[in-house]
Structure formats: C-alpha cells, structure tokens
PDB file of C-alpha atoms in Angstrom:
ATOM      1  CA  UNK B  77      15.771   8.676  14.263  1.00 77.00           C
ATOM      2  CA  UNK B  78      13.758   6.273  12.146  1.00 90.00           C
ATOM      3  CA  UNK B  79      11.739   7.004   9.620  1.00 97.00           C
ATOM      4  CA  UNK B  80       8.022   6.603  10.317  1.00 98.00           C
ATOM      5  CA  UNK B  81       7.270   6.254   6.580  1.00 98.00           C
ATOM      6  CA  UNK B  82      10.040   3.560   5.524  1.00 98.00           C
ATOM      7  CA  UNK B  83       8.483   1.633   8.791  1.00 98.00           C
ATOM      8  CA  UNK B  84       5.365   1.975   7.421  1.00 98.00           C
ATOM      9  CA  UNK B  85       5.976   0.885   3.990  1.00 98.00           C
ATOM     10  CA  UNK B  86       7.912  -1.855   5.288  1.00 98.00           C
ATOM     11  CA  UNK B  87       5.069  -2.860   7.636  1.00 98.00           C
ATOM     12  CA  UNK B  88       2.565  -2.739   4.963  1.00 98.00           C
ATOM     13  CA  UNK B  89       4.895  -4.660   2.750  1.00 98.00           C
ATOM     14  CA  UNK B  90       5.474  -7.649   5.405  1.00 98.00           C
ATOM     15  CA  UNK B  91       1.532  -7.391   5.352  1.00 98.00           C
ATOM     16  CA  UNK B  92       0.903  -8.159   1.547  1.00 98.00           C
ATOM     17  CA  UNK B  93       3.612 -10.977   1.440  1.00 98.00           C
ATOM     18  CA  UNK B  94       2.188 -12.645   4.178  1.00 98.00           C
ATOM     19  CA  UNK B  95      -1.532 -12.417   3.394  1.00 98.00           C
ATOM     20  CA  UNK B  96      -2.282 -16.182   1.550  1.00 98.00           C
ATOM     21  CA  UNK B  97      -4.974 -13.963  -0.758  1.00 98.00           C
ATOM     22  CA  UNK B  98      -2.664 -11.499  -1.734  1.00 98.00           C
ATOM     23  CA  UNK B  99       0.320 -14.296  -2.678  1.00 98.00           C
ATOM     24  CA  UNK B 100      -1.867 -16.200  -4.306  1.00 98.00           C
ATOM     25  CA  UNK B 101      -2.274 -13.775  -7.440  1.00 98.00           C
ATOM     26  CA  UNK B 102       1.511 -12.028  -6.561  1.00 98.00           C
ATOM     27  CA  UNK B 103       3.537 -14.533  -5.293  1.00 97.00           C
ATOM     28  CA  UNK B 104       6.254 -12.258  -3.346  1.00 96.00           C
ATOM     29  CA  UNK B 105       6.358  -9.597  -6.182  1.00 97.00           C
ATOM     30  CA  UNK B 106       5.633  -6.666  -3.949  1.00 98.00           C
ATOM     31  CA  UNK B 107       8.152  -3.656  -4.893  1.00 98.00           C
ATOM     32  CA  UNK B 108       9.360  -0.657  -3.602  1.00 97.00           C
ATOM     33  CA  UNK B 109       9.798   0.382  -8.153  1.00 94.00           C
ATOM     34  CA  UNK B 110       8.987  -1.348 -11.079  1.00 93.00           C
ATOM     35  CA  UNK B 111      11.385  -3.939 -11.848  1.00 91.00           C
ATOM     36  CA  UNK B 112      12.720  -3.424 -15.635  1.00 90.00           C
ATOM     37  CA  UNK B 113      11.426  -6.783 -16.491  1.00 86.00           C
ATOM     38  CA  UNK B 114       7.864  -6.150 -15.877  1.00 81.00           C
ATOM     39  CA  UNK B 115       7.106  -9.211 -13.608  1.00 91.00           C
ATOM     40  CA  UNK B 116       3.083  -9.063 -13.999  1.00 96.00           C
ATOM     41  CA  UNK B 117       1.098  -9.246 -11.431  1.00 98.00           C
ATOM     42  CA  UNK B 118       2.619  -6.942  -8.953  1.00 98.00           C
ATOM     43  CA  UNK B 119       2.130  -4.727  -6.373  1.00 98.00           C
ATOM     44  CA  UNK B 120       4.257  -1.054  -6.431  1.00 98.00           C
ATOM     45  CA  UNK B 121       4.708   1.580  -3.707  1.00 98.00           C
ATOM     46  CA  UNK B 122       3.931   4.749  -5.407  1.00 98.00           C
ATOM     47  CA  UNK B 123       3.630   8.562  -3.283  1.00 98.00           C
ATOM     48  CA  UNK B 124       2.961   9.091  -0.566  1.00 98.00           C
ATOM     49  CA  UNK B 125       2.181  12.149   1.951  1.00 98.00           C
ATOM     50  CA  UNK B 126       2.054  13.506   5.382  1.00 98.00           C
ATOM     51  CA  UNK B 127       0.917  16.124   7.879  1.00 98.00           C
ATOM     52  CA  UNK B 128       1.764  16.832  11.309  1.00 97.00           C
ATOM     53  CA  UNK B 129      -1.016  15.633  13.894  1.00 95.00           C
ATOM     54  CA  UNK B 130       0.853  16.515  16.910  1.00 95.00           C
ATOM     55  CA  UNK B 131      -1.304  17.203  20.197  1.00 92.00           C
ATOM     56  CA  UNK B 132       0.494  18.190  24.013  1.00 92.00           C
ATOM     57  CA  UNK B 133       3.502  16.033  24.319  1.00 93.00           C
ATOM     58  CA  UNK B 134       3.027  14.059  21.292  1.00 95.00           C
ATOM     59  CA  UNK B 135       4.609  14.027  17.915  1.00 97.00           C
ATOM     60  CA  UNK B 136       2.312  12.693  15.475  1.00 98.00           C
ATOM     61  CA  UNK B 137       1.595  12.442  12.136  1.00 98.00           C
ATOM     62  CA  UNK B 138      -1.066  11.288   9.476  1.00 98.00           C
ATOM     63  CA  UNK B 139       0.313   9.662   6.394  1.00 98.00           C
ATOM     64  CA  UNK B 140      -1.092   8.065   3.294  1.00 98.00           C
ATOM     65  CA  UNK B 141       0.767   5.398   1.399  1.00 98.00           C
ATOM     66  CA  UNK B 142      -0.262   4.782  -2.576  1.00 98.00           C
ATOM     67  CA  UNK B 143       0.048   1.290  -3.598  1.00 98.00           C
ATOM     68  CA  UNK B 144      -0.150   0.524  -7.160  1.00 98.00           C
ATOM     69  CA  UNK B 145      -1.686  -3.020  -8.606  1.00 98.00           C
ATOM     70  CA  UNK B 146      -0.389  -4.435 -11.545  1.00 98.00           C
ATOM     71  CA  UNK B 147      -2.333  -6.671 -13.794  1.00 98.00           C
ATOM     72  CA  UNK B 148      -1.788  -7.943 -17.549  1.00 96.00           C
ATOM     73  CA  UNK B 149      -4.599  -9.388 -18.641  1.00 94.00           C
ATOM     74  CA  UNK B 150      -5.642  -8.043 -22.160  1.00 94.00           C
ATOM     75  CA  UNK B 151      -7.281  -5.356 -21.312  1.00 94.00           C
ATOM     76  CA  UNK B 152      -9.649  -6.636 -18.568  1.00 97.00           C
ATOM     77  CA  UNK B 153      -9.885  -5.130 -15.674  1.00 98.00           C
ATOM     78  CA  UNK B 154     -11.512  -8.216 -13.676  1.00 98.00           C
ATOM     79  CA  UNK B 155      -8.557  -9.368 -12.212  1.00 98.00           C
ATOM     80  CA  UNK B 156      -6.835  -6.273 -11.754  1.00 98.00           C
ATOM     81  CA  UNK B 157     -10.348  -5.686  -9.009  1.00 98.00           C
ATOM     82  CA  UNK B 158      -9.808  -8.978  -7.319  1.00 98.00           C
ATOM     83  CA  UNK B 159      -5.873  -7.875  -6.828  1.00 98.00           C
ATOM     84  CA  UNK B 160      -7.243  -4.948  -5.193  1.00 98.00           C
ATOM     85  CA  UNK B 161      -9.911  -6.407  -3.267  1.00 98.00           C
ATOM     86  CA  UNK B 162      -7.398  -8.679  -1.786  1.00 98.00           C
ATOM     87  CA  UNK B 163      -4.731  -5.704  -0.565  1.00 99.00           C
ATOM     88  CA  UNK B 164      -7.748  -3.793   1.031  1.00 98.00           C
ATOM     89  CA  UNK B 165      -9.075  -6.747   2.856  1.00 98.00           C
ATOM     90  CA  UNK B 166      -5.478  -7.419   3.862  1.00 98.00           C
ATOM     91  CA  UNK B 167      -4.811  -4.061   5.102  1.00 98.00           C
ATOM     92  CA  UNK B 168      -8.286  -2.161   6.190  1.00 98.00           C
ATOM     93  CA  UNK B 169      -7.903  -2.198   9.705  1.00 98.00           C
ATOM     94  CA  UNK B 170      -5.175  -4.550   9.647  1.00 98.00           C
ATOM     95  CA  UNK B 171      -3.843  -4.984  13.590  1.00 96.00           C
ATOM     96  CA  UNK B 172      -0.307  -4.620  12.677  1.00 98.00           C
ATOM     97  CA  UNK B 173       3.117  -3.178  15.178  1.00 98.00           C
ATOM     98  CA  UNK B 174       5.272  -0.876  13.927  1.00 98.00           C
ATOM     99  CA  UNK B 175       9.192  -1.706  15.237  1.00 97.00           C
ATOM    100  CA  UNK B 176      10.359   1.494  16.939  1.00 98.00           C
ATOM    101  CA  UNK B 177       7.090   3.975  16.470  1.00 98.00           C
ATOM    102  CA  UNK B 178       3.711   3.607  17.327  1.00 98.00           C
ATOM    103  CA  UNK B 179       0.732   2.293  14.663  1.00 98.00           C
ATOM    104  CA  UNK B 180      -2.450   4.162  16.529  1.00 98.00           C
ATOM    105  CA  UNK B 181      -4.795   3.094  12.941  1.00 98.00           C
ATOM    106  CA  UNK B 182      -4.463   1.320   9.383  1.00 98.00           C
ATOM    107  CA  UNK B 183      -7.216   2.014   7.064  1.00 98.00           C
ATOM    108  CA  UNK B 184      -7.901   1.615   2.800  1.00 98.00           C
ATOM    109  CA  UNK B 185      -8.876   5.210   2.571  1.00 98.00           C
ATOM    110  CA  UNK B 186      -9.665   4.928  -1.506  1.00 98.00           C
ATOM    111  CA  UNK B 187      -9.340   1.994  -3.885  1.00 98.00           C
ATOM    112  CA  UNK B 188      -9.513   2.839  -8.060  1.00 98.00           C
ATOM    113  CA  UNK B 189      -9.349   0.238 -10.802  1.00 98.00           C
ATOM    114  CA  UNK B 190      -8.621   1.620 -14.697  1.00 98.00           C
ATOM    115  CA  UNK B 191      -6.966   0.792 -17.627  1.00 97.00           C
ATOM    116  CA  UNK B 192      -3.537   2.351 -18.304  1.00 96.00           C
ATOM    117  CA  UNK B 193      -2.818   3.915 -22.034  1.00 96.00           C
ATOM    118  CA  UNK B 194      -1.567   0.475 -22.937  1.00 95.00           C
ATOM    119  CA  UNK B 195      -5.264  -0.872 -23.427  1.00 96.00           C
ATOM    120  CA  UNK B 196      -3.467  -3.872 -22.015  1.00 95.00           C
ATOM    121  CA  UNK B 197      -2.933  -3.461 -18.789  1.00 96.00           C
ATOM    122  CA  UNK B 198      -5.296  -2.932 -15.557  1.00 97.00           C
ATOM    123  CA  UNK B 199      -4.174  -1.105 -13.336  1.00 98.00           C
ATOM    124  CA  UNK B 200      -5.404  -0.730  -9.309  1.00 98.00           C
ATOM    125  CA  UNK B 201      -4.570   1.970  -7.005  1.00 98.00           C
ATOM    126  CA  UNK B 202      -4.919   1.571  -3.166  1.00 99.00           C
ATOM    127  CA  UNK B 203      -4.394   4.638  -1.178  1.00 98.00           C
ATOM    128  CA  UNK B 204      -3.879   3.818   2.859  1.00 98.00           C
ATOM    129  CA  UNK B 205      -4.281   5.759   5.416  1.00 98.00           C
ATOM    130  CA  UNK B 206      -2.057   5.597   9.273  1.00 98.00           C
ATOM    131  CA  UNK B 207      -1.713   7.752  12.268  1.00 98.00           C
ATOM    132  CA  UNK B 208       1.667   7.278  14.212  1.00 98.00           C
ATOM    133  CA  UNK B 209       2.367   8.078  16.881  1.00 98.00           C
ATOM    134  CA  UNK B 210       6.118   9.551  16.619  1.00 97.00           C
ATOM    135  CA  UNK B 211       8.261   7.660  19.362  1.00 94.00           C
TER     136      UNK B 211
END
C-alpha cells in the first residue's frame, strides 16, 4: 500500500519547489525537519492529521498538512507574510495528481504569521487541507 500522506507531502513539496514565487525567497530549501544548520528562509513540514471520509465503495480520507515558514529577518514579520502569501497562492486550489491515489481537492484551510520566542525570527504557519480518494 502507499501512503496517502507521504504522497501528499511529497506532492505538495514538488509544488513549492516548482512555484517561481515560492523559489524566489527559498530557493529549494523545502524540508521534511529542520536542518541543524538553520538555512533561513525555509519551508518545514510540521503535523499533520486525518479522518476517515469513506462513503459506499470508497475509502477516503480528509487530511491536513502543517507547513511551517521560516524567516530571519530581525524581528519583522513582513517577509515572513510574503513567504506565506506565496505557499497559499501556490497551493489553494492548486490542480495537482497524486501518483498512485486520487487528489479529489487542495485547499489553504488557515494561514498564521507570529514571532517565535527568539524576537528574531518570523515565523508562518500554513495549514492545507486534501480529500483522497484511497486507491
């Protein structure tokens, strides 16, 4: 069987690399952890959930994906927004294929910008929404 949720991740990973917005203020630093050395801006996959959605004779399920948006930028949280701007518009509604199971919707469910305890760096959270279809 393959996992729905590593597909997804990896799906919505392909998605940020490729998007020219996104790369433009990341480059290709979109992670599955935090590397050790930091490498500022980035994007991280954080939790995420699901729940069964299953109707007659189909296996579904409704999962949210956190990404996390990593910005140093002494404290302000301007560019921290305009990293998370650029994932949502890259991945609201995004018209994407999933290899072996089905994508029925992709949508930015919540976005949140703050400062972490560091006073240093701004830090985004993107929470996305998916229905799959289990195949």
């Amino acid at each position: 069987m393959t996992s729905p949720s590593l597909e997804l991740q990896t799906l919505v990973g392909d998605i940020l690399k490729a998007n020219a917005d996104v790369a433009a203020i990341v480059g290709d630093h979109v992670y599955d952890a935090m590397p050790s050395s930091g490498n500022y801006p980035c994007i991280t996959f954080g939790p995420s959930d699901y729940s069964p959605e299953d109707a007659d004779c189909i296996t579904a399920r409704r999962e949210t994906l956190q990404l996390d948006c990593w910005v140093q930028a002494q404290g302000r949280l301007g560019p921290a927004k305009q990293l998370v701007d650029a994932v949502k518009a890259a991945l609201h509604h995004a018209d994407a294929e999933l290899p072996v199971n089905a994508l029925v919707s992709l949508n930015v469910v919540l976005s949140r910008v703050f400062l972490d305890p560091d006073g240093v760096t701004g830090h985004g959270v993107v929470q996305v929404g998916a229905r799959i279809e289990e195949l």
